Amino acid sequence: MESFDDLSIAPELAEGLAAEGLETPTPLQQDAIPLIQKGNSLALAAGPGSGLLAAWSIGLLDKIEPEGDSPRVVVLCATDDVANRLAESVARMTLVTGHSVAALGGSWVLPERAHILFGAVDDVLSALTAGDLSPDAIEVVVVDQAQLIEALVGLADVERVFDYLPEGTQRILSALPMTDAVSDLMERHFKRTMTIPTPPSSDSPKRGEVRFRITPEPTEVAALSVIDELFADGARHALVFCRSEDRAADVGDYLTLHGFAAGAPGDESVPVWLGVDALEARSDAKDVEGVVVVSCDVPADPDTLDRRHSIGASGVVLVVAREVAHLRSLGKLTGYDTIPFPPPAKARGDVGRIQDMLTRAMETEDTVPYLLAIEPLFERFDPAELAAAAVSLLRKKDRSTSLETPATTQGSAAARASGTPAWAKLFVGVGERDGLKAGDLLGAIVGETGVAGDAVGKIEIKESHSLVEVHDSVARTVIQAINGTTIKGRSVRADFDRPRRGTPQRGARPRS
């Protein structure tokens, strides 16, 4: 399929997409858009990087009329940051369609009157409960990346939102991976729903490995650094793939500005080759020694990954944090091991133990929910600085563990022996009057400490403060990490809610 015109969308919408650099639909978009146009409910087993946002938003923009003064489409997101980012992306597409777009929890004019409304799940539920958002005109509900909603705030509020929806509301859900909890949600609330793409029956034969580097946007900055490293390691040509001709031209200009002349694949006079169509580039680069592939934009589908990165060994894919799950899924489908490719270390100290712990976490833990939590910080800090902050917190955790009282240690050991974690209740000095939501506090705890989401239990938001249950084994870590931080513009004080045996009471106050 050569263009979005082949999907029979409105001509003005196709023109608007072309202006945004969206020229050729990805396989996911080719499959999803016609189904959404027909009003079918749909599950998308996909993540960012596959063309996911455009897959459902284009179908809805073509289907939903821009009329009325209340939302026709409501999109449930994991956090305010995600809601605002997605709303801004879709708003660019609507410049030619007449639809209005807004997000709750951000700086948008009259969000409750937008045709397409994005919001964190708890914000949408609160607006429905308070009567600020009318469900009567809602025709479609979209659950964006349900596995992240599950990991950060749980799926219970998603089901409560469903209770407000009119009968027959079109439902679209995306998730990667489709966890057991997400599958259960779909079984109970999505009837006669098709899932695309169809999960593979088995893993593909092993074909090699593809390295990836997580980077903030714009990725051409990281591309420059990676290309410099590859040439230093002996590469003769870097074949840089981009999603479109316009994008390739922009990347080429940026690289040329820094002295790396760029041209068409096969041009021996320049070190950097720019490619869009992988099959054409393969032909042009055939039999040339020393070619290393760099995907400046993550491949959208398995075929594209294989066509690009089977050209040569030691290829590198640049991904933003939210695209990591998509790339790993492509690797499983195509038989490539996806291997982190970190920037070269400038110095090595005696921190082998901490490096081993981080390496084990990278290899064994599901880090995607935490990537989502820290992704907004990539705009302010280099990822290396954030990693250093994480190491600092890790060392604080080590120190706090060594300072635990014998009674606390014995209690935690007993809980571990029984298989049931002990819980501690913490007081946090920020509450409802500060605009705090449960998701804000959970995100702050996970982001500041790096503890697993399941180590945080019940969160109660009071008027002037909050109460949160955490595993006893991490309680001191949480207190030390968030004490003095800022949440919702307020400096936070954190402590145990009630003094425990052996724990001095500081600043006692009546608490509900």
Coordinates of C-alpha atoms in Angstrom, one line a residue:
M1 CA 0.0 0.0 0.0
E2 CA 1.6 3.2 -1.2
S3 CA -0.3 6.0 0.6
F4 CA -3.2 6.7 3.0
D5 CA -5.4 7.5 0.0
D6 CA -5.6 3.8 -0.6
L7 CA -7.4 3.5 2.8
S8 CA -10.3 5.7 1.5
I9 CA -9.9 8.4 4.1
A10 CA -11.0 12.0 3.5
P11 CA -8.6 13.8 1.1
E12 CA -8.1 16.7 3.5
L13 CA -7.0 14.2 6.2
A14 CA -4.6 12.5 3.9
E15 CA -3.1 15.9 3.0
G16 CA -2.8 16.8 6.6
L17 CA -1.0 13.5 7.4
A18 CA 1.5 14.1 4.5
A19 CA 2.2 17.6 6.0
E20 CA 3.1 15.8 9.3
G21 CA 5.4 13.4 7.4
L22 CA 3.0 10.5 7.5
E23 CA 3.1 9.3 3.9
T24 CA 2.9 5.5 3.8
P25 CA 0.7 3.5 6.3
T26 CA 2.4 0.9 8.4
P27 CA 1.0 -2.7 8.4
L28 CA -0.7 -2.1 11.7
Q29 CA -2.4 1.0 10.2
Q30 CA -3.4 -0.8 7.1
D31 CA -5.2 -3.5 9.2
A32 CA -6.7 -1.3 11.9
I33 CA -8.0 1.8 10.1
P34 CA -10.7 0.0 7.9
L35 CA -12.0 -1.8 11.0
I36 CA -12.2 1.3 13.1
Q37 CA -13.9 3.2 10.2
K38 CA -16.6 0.5 10.3
G39 CA -17.2 1.0 14.0
N40 CA -15.7 -2.3 15.2
S41 CA -14.3 -2.7 18.6
L42 CA -10.7 -3.6 18.4
A43 CA -7.7 -4.8 20.5
L44 CA -4.3 -3.7 19.2
A45 CA -1.5 -5.9 20.4
A46 CA 1.1 -3.1 19.7
G47 CA 3.0 -0.3 21.3
P48 CA 4.5 3.1 20.3
G49 CA 6.8 2.7 17.3
S50 CA 4.4 0.5 15.3
G51 CA 2.4 3.5 14.2
L52 CA -0.1 2.8 17.0
L53 CA -1.4 6.3 17.6
A54 CA -2.1 7.0 14.0
A55 CA -3.6 3.5 13.6
W56 CA -6.6 4.4 15.8
S57 CA -6.7 8.2 15.6
I58 CA -6.8 8.3 11.8
G59 CA -9.7 5.9 11.7
L60 CA -11.6 7.9 14.3
L61 CA -10.9 11.3 12.7
D62 CA -12.3 9.9 9.4
K63 CA -15.3 8.3 11.2
I64 CA -16.4 10.9 13.8
E65 CA -18.0 14.1 12.7
P66 CA -16.5 17.3 14.3
E67 CA -19.8 18.5 15.8
G68 CA -21.3 19.1 19.2
D69 CA -19.8 20.6 22.3
S70 CA -18.9 17.5 24.4
P71 CA -16.5 14.7 23.8
R72 CA -17.3 12.1 21.1
V73 CA -14.1 10.2 21.9
V74 CA -12.5 9.7 25.3
V75 CA -8.9 8.3 25.6
L76 CA -7.8 6.8 28.9
C77 CA -4.1 7.1 29.5
A78 CA -1.7 6.0 32.3
T79 CA -0.6 9.5 33.3
D80 CA -1.1 13.2 32.7
D81 CA 2.1 13.4 30.8
V82 CA 1.1 10.7 28.4
A83 CA -2.4 12.3 27.9
N84 CA -0.9 15.6 27.0
R85 CA 1.7 14.2 24.7
L86 CA -0.9 12.1 22.7
A87 CA -3.3 15.0 22.6
E88 CA -0.7 17.3 21.1
S89 CA 0.2 14.7 18.5
V90 CA -3.5 14.2 17.5
A91 CA -4.2 18.0 17.6
R92 CA -1.6 18.4 14.8
M93 CA -3.6 16.0 12.6
T94 CA -6.9 17.8 13.2
L95 CA -5.7 21.2 11.8
V96 CA -7.4 20.2 8.6
T97 CA -10.4 18.2 9.9
G98 CA -12.0 20.7 12.2
H99 CA -12.0 18.4 15.3
S100 CA -11.1 19.9 18.6
V101 CA -8.7 18.1 20.9
A102 CA -7.8 18.6 24.6
A103 CA -6.5 16.8 27.7
L104 CA -7.5 16.8 31.3
G105 CA -4.7 17.7 33.7
G106 CA -3.0 20.1 31.3
S107 CA -3.2 23.6 29.9
W108 CA -6.1 23.2 27.5
V109 CA -9.1 25.5 27.0
L110 CA -12.4 24.0 28.0
P111 CA -11.3 20.3 27.7
E112 CA -14.8 19.0 28.6
R113 CA -16.1 20.5 25.3
A114 CA -13.4 19.0 23.0
H115 CA -14.5 16.4 20.4
I116 CA -11.6 14.2 21.4
L117 CA -10.6 14.2 25.1
F118 CA -7.5 12.6 26.6
G119 CA -6.9 12.1 30.3
A120 CA -5.3 10.0 33.0
V121 CA -7.8 7.3 34.0
D122 CA -8.4 8.8 37.5
D123 CA -9.0 12.3 36.0
V124 CA -11.6 11.0 33.6
L125 CA -13.3 9.0 36.3
S126 CA -13.4 12.1 38.6
A127 CA -14.8 14.3 35.8
L128 CA -17.6 11.7 35.1
T129 CA -18.3 11.3 38.8
A130 CA -18.5 15.0 39.4
G131 CA -20.8 15.6 36.4
D132 CA -18.1 17.8 34.7
L133 CA -18.0 15.3 31.8
S134 CA -21.2 14.1 30.1
P135 CA -21.1 10.5 28.9
D136 CA -24.2 10.9 26.7
A137 CA -22.4 11.9 23.5
I138 CA -19.4 9.5 23.9
E139 CA -19.3 7.2 20.9
V140 CA -15.8 5.7 21.4
V141 CA -13.5 5.0 24.3
V142 CA -9.8 4.2 23.8
V143 CA -7.7 2.5 26.4
D144 CA -4.1 3.5 25.6
Q145 CA -1.4 1.0 26.6
A146 CA -3.5 -0.8 29.1
Q147 CA -0.5 -2.7 30.5
L148 CA 1.1 0.6 31.7
I149 CA -2.2 1.6 33.3
E150 CA -2.2 -1.7 35.1
A151 CA 1.3 -1.3 36.3
L152 CA 1.0 2.3 37.5
V153 CA -2.5 2.7 38.9
G154 CA -4.4 -0.6 38.2
L155 CA -7.4 -1.4 35.9
A156 CA -10.2 -0.9 38.5
D157 CA -10.9 2.7 37.5
V158 CA -11.0 1.7 33.8
E159 CA -13.9 -0.6 34.6
R160 CA -15.6 2.2 36.6
V161 CA -15.3 4.5 33.5
F162 CA -16.9 1.7 31.4
D163 CA -19.9 1.8 33.8
Y164 CA -20.7 5.4 32.7
L165 CA -20.5 4.7 28.9
P166 CA -23.6 4.4 26.8
E167 CA -24.5 1.0 25.5
G168 CA -22.9 0.2 22.2
T169 CA -19.9 2.5 22.7
Q170 CA -17.1 1.5 20.3
R171 CA -14.1 0.3 22.4
I172 CA -10.5 0.3 21.3
L173 CA -7.7 -1.0 23.5
S174 CA -3.9 -1.2 23.0
A175 CA -1.4 -3.1 25.1
L176 CA 2.0 -4.6 24.6
P177 CA 2.3 -7.1 26.1
M178 CA -1.3 -8.3 26.6
T179 CA -1.0 -9.3 30.3
D180 CA -3.4 -11.7 32.0
A181 CA -5.2 -8.8 33.8
V182 CA -5.6 -7.0 30.5
S183 CA -6.9 -10.1 28.8
D184 CA -9.4 -10.6 31.7
L185 CA -10.6 -7.0 31.3
M186 CA -11.2 -7.6 27.6
E187 CA -13.1 -10.9 28.2
R188 CA -15.5 -9.1 30.5
H189 CA -16.0 -5.8 28.8
F190 CA -15.1 -6.2 25.1
K191 CA -17.6 -8.4 23.1
R192 CA -16.9 -9.8 19.7
T193 CA -13.6 -8.0 19.5
M194 CA -10.8 -8.7 17.0
T195 CA -7.1 -8.6 18.0
I196 CA -4.5 -7.4 15.6
P197 CA -1.8 -8.3 14.8
T198 CA -2.5 -12.0 15.4
P199 CA 0.1 -13.4 17.9
P200 CA 2.7 -15.7 16.3
S201 CA 2.3 -19.4 17.0
S202 CA 6.0 -19.8 18.0
D203 CA 9.2 -17.9 18.2
S204 CA 11.2 -17.5 14.9
P205 CA 14.6 -19.1 14.4
K206 CA 17.5 -17.1 15.8
R207 CA 19.0 -14.8 13.2
G208 CA 21.4 -12.8 15.2
E209 CA 21.2 -9.7 17.3
V210 CA 20.3 -6.0 17.0
R211 CA 21.6 -3.5 19.5
F212 CA 19.5 -0.6 20.7
R213 CA 20.2 2.7 22.5
I214 CA 17.5 4.6 24.4
T215 CA 17.5 8.3 23.6
P216 CA 15.4 11.4 24.0
E217 CA 14.0 13.0 21.0
P218 CA 15.1 14.2 18.5
T219 CA 16.9 11.0 17.7
E220 CA 19.2 12.5 15.1
V221 CA 21.3 13.8 18.0
A222 CA 21.9 10.3 19.2
A223 CA 22.4 9.1 15.6
L224 CA 25.3 11.5 15.3
S225 CA 27.0 10.1 18.4
V226 CA 26.4 6.5 17.4
I227 CA 27.7 7.0 13.9
D228 CA 30.9 8.7 15.3
E229 CA 31.4 5.6 17.6
L230 CA 30.9 3.2 14.7
F231 CA 33.4 4.9 12.5
A232 CA 35.9 4.9 15.4
D233 CA 35.4 1.1 15.6
G234 CA 36.3 0.7 11.9
A235 CA 33.0 1.0 10.0
R236 CA 33.4 2.4 6.4
H237 CA 29.8 3.4 5.8
A238 CA 26.8 4.0 8.1
L239 CA 23.5 3.1 6.4
V240 CA 20.9 5.3 8.2
F241 CA 17.3 4.3 7.8
C242 CA 14.5 6.9 8.4
R243 CA 10.7 6.5 8.1
S244 CA 10.2 8.9 5.2
E245 CA 12.1 10.9 2.6
D246 CA 11.5 14.2 4.4
R247 CA 12.8 12.7 7.6
A248 CA 15.9 11.3 5.8
A249 CA 16.6 14.8 4.3
D250 CA 16.4 16.4 7.8
V251 CA 18.7 13.8 9.3
G252 CA 21.1 14.1 6.4
D253 CA 21.3 17.9 6.8
Y254 CA 22.0 17.5 10.5
L255 CA 24.8 14.9 10.0
T256 CA 26.3 16.9 7.1
L257 CA 26.3 20.0 9.4
H258 CA 28.6 18.1 11.7
G259 CA 31.0 17.0 8.9
F260 CA 29.5 13.6 8.1
A261 CA 28.5 14.0 4.5
A262 CA 25.4 12.0 3.6
G263 CA 24.1 10.7 0.3
A264 CA 22.3 7.8 -1.4
P265 CA 23.1 4.1 -0.6
G266 CA 26.0 2.9 -2.6
D267 CA 27.7 6.3 -3.0
E268 CA 31.3 5.5 -2.1
S269 CA 32.2 9.2 -2.0
V270 CA 30.3 9.8 1.3
P271 CA 30.5 8.0 4.6
V272 CA 26.8 8.1 5.5
W273 CA 24.1 6.6 3.3
L274 CA 20.4 7.5 3.9
G275 CA 17.7 4.9 3.3
V276 CA 13.9 4.7 3.4
D277 CA 13.0 1.6 1.4
A278 CA 15.1 -1.3 2.8
L279 CA 14.8 -3.5 -0.2
E280 CA 16.2 -0.7 -2.5
A281 CA 19.0 0.0 0.0
R282 CA 19.9 -3.7 0.2
S283 CA 20.4 -3.8 -3.5
D284 CA 22.5 -0.6 -3.6
A285 CA 24.7 -1.7 -0.6
K286 CA 25.2 -5.2 -1.9
D287 CA 28.8 -6.5 -1.7
V288 CA 30.1 -3.4 0.0
E289 CA 32.4 -4.1 2.9
G290 CA 32.2 -2.3 6.3
V291 CA 28.5 -1.2 6.2
V292 CA 26.8 -0.8 9.6
V293 CA 23.0 -0.1 9.8
V294 CA 21.5 2.5 12.1
S295 CA 17.8 2.9 12.4
C296 CA 17.2 6.5 13.3
D297 CA 13.5 5.7 13.5
V298 CA 12.4 2.4 15.1
P299 CA 11.2 -0.2 12.5
A300 CA 7.4 -0.3 12.5
D301 CA 6.9 -4.0 11.7
P302 CA 8.9 -7.3 11.7
D303 CA 9.6 -7.2 7.9
T304 CA 11.1 -3.8 8.1
L305 CA 13.4 -4.8 11.0
D306 CA 14.6 -7.9 9.2
R307 CA 15.1 -6.1 5.8
R308 CA 17.1 -3.3 7.4
H309 CA 19.2 -5.2 9.9
S310 CA 20.0 -8.4 8.0
I311 CA 22.2 -6.2 5.7
G312 CA 25.1 -6.3 8.1
A313 CA 26.2 -7.2 11.6
S314 CA 26.3 -4.9 14.7
G315 CA 23.4 -2.7 13.6
V316 CA 21.9 -0.2 16.1
V317 CA 18.3 0.9 16.6
L318 CA 17.6 4.3 18.3
V319 CA 14.5 4.2 20.4
V320 CA 12.7 6.6 22.7
A321 CA 11.7 5.0 26.0
R322 CA 8.2 4.3 25.1
E323 CA 9.3 2.3 22.0
V324 CA 11.4 -0.3 23.8
A325 CA 8.6 -2.9 24.3
H326 CA 7.7 -2.6 20.6
L327 CA 11.3 -3.2 19.5
R328 CA 11.6 -6.2 21.8
S329 CA 8.4 -7.7 20.4
L330 CA 9.8 -7.2 16.9
G331 CA 12.9 -9.0 17.9
K332 CA 11.0 -12.0 19.2
L333 CA 8.9 -12.1 16.0
T334 CA 11.9 -12.0 13.7
G335 CA 14.4 -14.0 15.7
Y336 CA 16.8 -11.2 16.6
D337 CA 18.1 -10.8 20.1
T338 CA 17.7 -7.1 21.1
I339 CA 20.7 -6.1 23.1
P340 CA 21.2 -2.7 24.9
F341 CA 24.0 -0.6 23.4
P342 CA 24.9 1.9 26.1
P343 CA 27.1 4.9 25.4
P344 CA 30.8 4.3 26.0
A345 CA 31.8 4.8 29.6
K346 CA 34.1 7.8 30.2
A347 CA 35.6 6.4 33.3
R348 CA 35.3 3.2 35.4
G349 CA 35.4 3.3 39.2
D350 CA 35.3 0.6 41.8
V351 CA 31.5 0.1 41.5
G352 CA 31.4 -3.4 40.0
R353 CA 28.7 -4.6 42.5
I354 CA 26.3 -1.8 41.6
Q355 CA 27.0 -2.4 37.9
D356 CA 26.2 -6.1 38.4
M357 CA 22.9 -5.3 40.1
L358 CA 21.9 -2.9 37.3
T359 CA 22.9 -5.4 34.7
R360 CA 20.7 -8.1 36.3
A361 CA 17.8 -5.7 36.5
M362 CA 18.1 -4.9 32.8
E363 CA 18.1 -8.6 32.0
T364 CA 15.4 -9.8 34.3
E365 CA 13.1 -7.0 35.3
D366 CA 10.2 -5.4 33.3
T367 CA 11.5 -1.8 33.2
V368 CA 9.1 -0.4 30.7
P369 CA 6.6 1.1 33.3
Y370 CA 9.6 2.9 34.9
L371 CA 10.8 4.2 31.5
L372 CA 7.4 5.8 31.1
A373 CA 7.7 7.4 34.6
I374 CA 11.0 9.0 33.8
E375 CA 10.6 9.7 30.1
P376 CA 9.4 13.3 30.8
L377 CA 12.7 14.0 32.6
F378 CA 14.7 13.2 29.4
E379 CA 13.8 16.7 28.1
R380 CA 15.6 18.2 31.1
F381 CA 18.4 15.8 31.9
D382 CA 20.7 13.5 30.0
P383 CA 19.9 9.8 30.5
A384 CA 23.3 9.3 32.0
E385 CA 22.5 11.8 34.7
L386 CA 19.3 10.1 35.5
A387 CA 21.1 6.8 35.7
A388 CA 23.5 8.4 38.1
A389 CA 20.6 9.6 40.2
A390 CA 19.2 6.0 40.2
V391 CA 22.5 4.7 41.4
S392 CA 22.5 7.3 44.2
L393 CA 19.1 6.1 45.3
L394 CA 20.3 2.5 45.2
R395 CA 23.2 3.4 47.5
K396 CA 20.8 5.2 49.9
K397 CA 18.7 2.0 49.9
D398 CA 21.8 0.0 50.8
R399 CA 22.7 2.3 53.6
S400 CA 19.1 2.4 55.0
T401 CA 18.9 -1.4 54.9
S402 CA 22.1 -1.6 57.0
L403 CA 20.6 0.8 59.6
E404 CA 17.4 -1.2 60.1
T405 CA 16.8 -2.1 63.8
P406 CA 17.0 -5.8 64.8
A407 CA 13.2 -5.8 65.4
T408 CA 12.5 -4.5 61.9
T409 CA 15.0 -6.9 60.3
Q410 CA 13.4 -9.8 62.2
G411 CA 9.9 -8.7 61.2
S412 CA 10.9 -8.5 57.6
A413 CA 12.6 -11.8 57.7
A414 CA 9.5 -13.4 59.2
A415 CA 7.3 -11.9 56.5
R416 CA 9.7 -13.2 53.8
A417 CA 9.7 -16.6 55.4
S418 CA 5.9 -16.7 55.4
G419 CA 5.7 -15.5 51.8
T420 CA 3.5 -12.6 52.8
P421 CA 5.0 -9.1 52.9
A422 CA 4.5 -7.0 56.0
W423 CA 3.1 -3.5 55.3
A424 CA 3.9 -0.1 56.7
K425 CA 1.7 2.9 56.5
L426 CA 3.4 6.2 55.7
F427 CA 2.3 9.8 56.1
V428 CA 3.0 12.1 53.1
G429 CA 2.4 15.8 53.6
V430 CA 0.6 16.6 50.3
G431 CA -3.0 16.0 49.6
E432 CA -6.2 16.7 47.7
R433 CA -6.1 20.5 48.2
D434 CA -2.7 20.4 46.3
G435 CA -4.4 18.7 43.3
L436 CA -2.8 15.4 44.2
K437 CA -4.1 12.1 42.6
A438 CA -3.2 8.6 43.6
G439 CA -1.3 8.1 40.3
D440 CA 0.8 11.2 41.0
L441 CA 1.9 9.8 44.4
L442 CA 2.5 6.3 43.0
G443 CA 4.6 7.7 40.1
A444 CA 6.6 9.9 42.5
I445 CA 7.4 6.9 44.8
V446 CA 8.3 4.6 41.9
G447 CA 10.3 7.3 40.1
E448 CA 12.2 8.5 43.2
T449 CA 13.0 5.0 44.6
G450 CA 12.9 2.5 41.8
V451 CA 10.9 0.1 44.0
A452 CA 8.5 -2.3 42.1
G453 CA 4.9 -1.1 41.7
D454 CA 3.6 -4.0 43.6
A455 CA 5.5 -2.9 46.7
V456 CA 3.0 0.0 47.0
G457 CA -0.4 -0.8 48.3
K458 CA -3.4 1.3 49.2
I459 CA -3.2 5.0 48.7
E460 CA -5.6 7.3 50.5
I461 CA -5.7 11.0 49.5
K462 CA -6.8 13.2 52.3
E463 CA -7.5 17.0 52.1
S464 CA -4.1 18.1 53.5
H465 CA -2.0 14.9 53.4
S466 CA -2.0 11.3 52.1
L467 CA -1.6 7.8 53.6
V468 CA 0.2 5.2 51.6
E469 CA 0.9 1.5 52.4
V470 CA 4.3 0.1 51.2
H471 CA 6.1 -3.1 51.9
D472 CA 7.9 -2.9 55.2
S473 CA 11.2 -3.8 53.6
V474 CA 11.2 -0.6 51.5
A475 CA 9.4 1.8 53.9
R476 CA 12.6 3.6 55.0
T477 CA 13.8 3.8 51.5
V478 CA 10.6 5.5 50.4
I479 CA 10.7 7.9 53.3
Q480 CA 14.3 9.0 52.7
A481 CA 13.8 9.2 48.9
I482 CA 10.7 11.4 48.9
N483 CA 11.3 13.5 52.0
G484 CA 12.1 17.1 50.7
T485 CA 11.1 16.4 47.1
T486 CA 8.4 18.4 45.4
I487 CA 5.1 17.0 44.3
K488 CA 2.4 19.2 42.7
G489 CA 4.5 22.2 43.7
R490 CA 4.6 21.3 47.4
S491 CA 7.7 20.3 49.3
V492 CA 6.9 16.9 50.8
R493 CA 7.4 15.7 54.3
A494 CA 7.2 11.9 54.7
D495 CA 7.3 9.7 57.8
F496 CA 5.7 6.6 59.3
D497 CA 2.0 7.3 59.9
R498 CA 2.2 6.0 63.5
P499 CA 5.4 5.5 65.5
R500 CA 6.5 1.9 65.6
R501 CA 8.3 0.2 68.4
G502 CA 11.9 1.4 68.3
T503 CA 11.1 4.3 66.0
P504 CA 11.3 7.8 67.5
Q505 CA 8.2 9.9 66.9
R506 CA 9.1 13.1 65.0
G507 CA 6.8 16.1 64.8
A508 CA 3.7 14.2 66.2
R509 CA 0.4 15.5 65.0
P510 CA -3.2 14.3 65.0
R511 CA -3.8 12.3 61.9
S512 CA -7.0 10.7 60.5

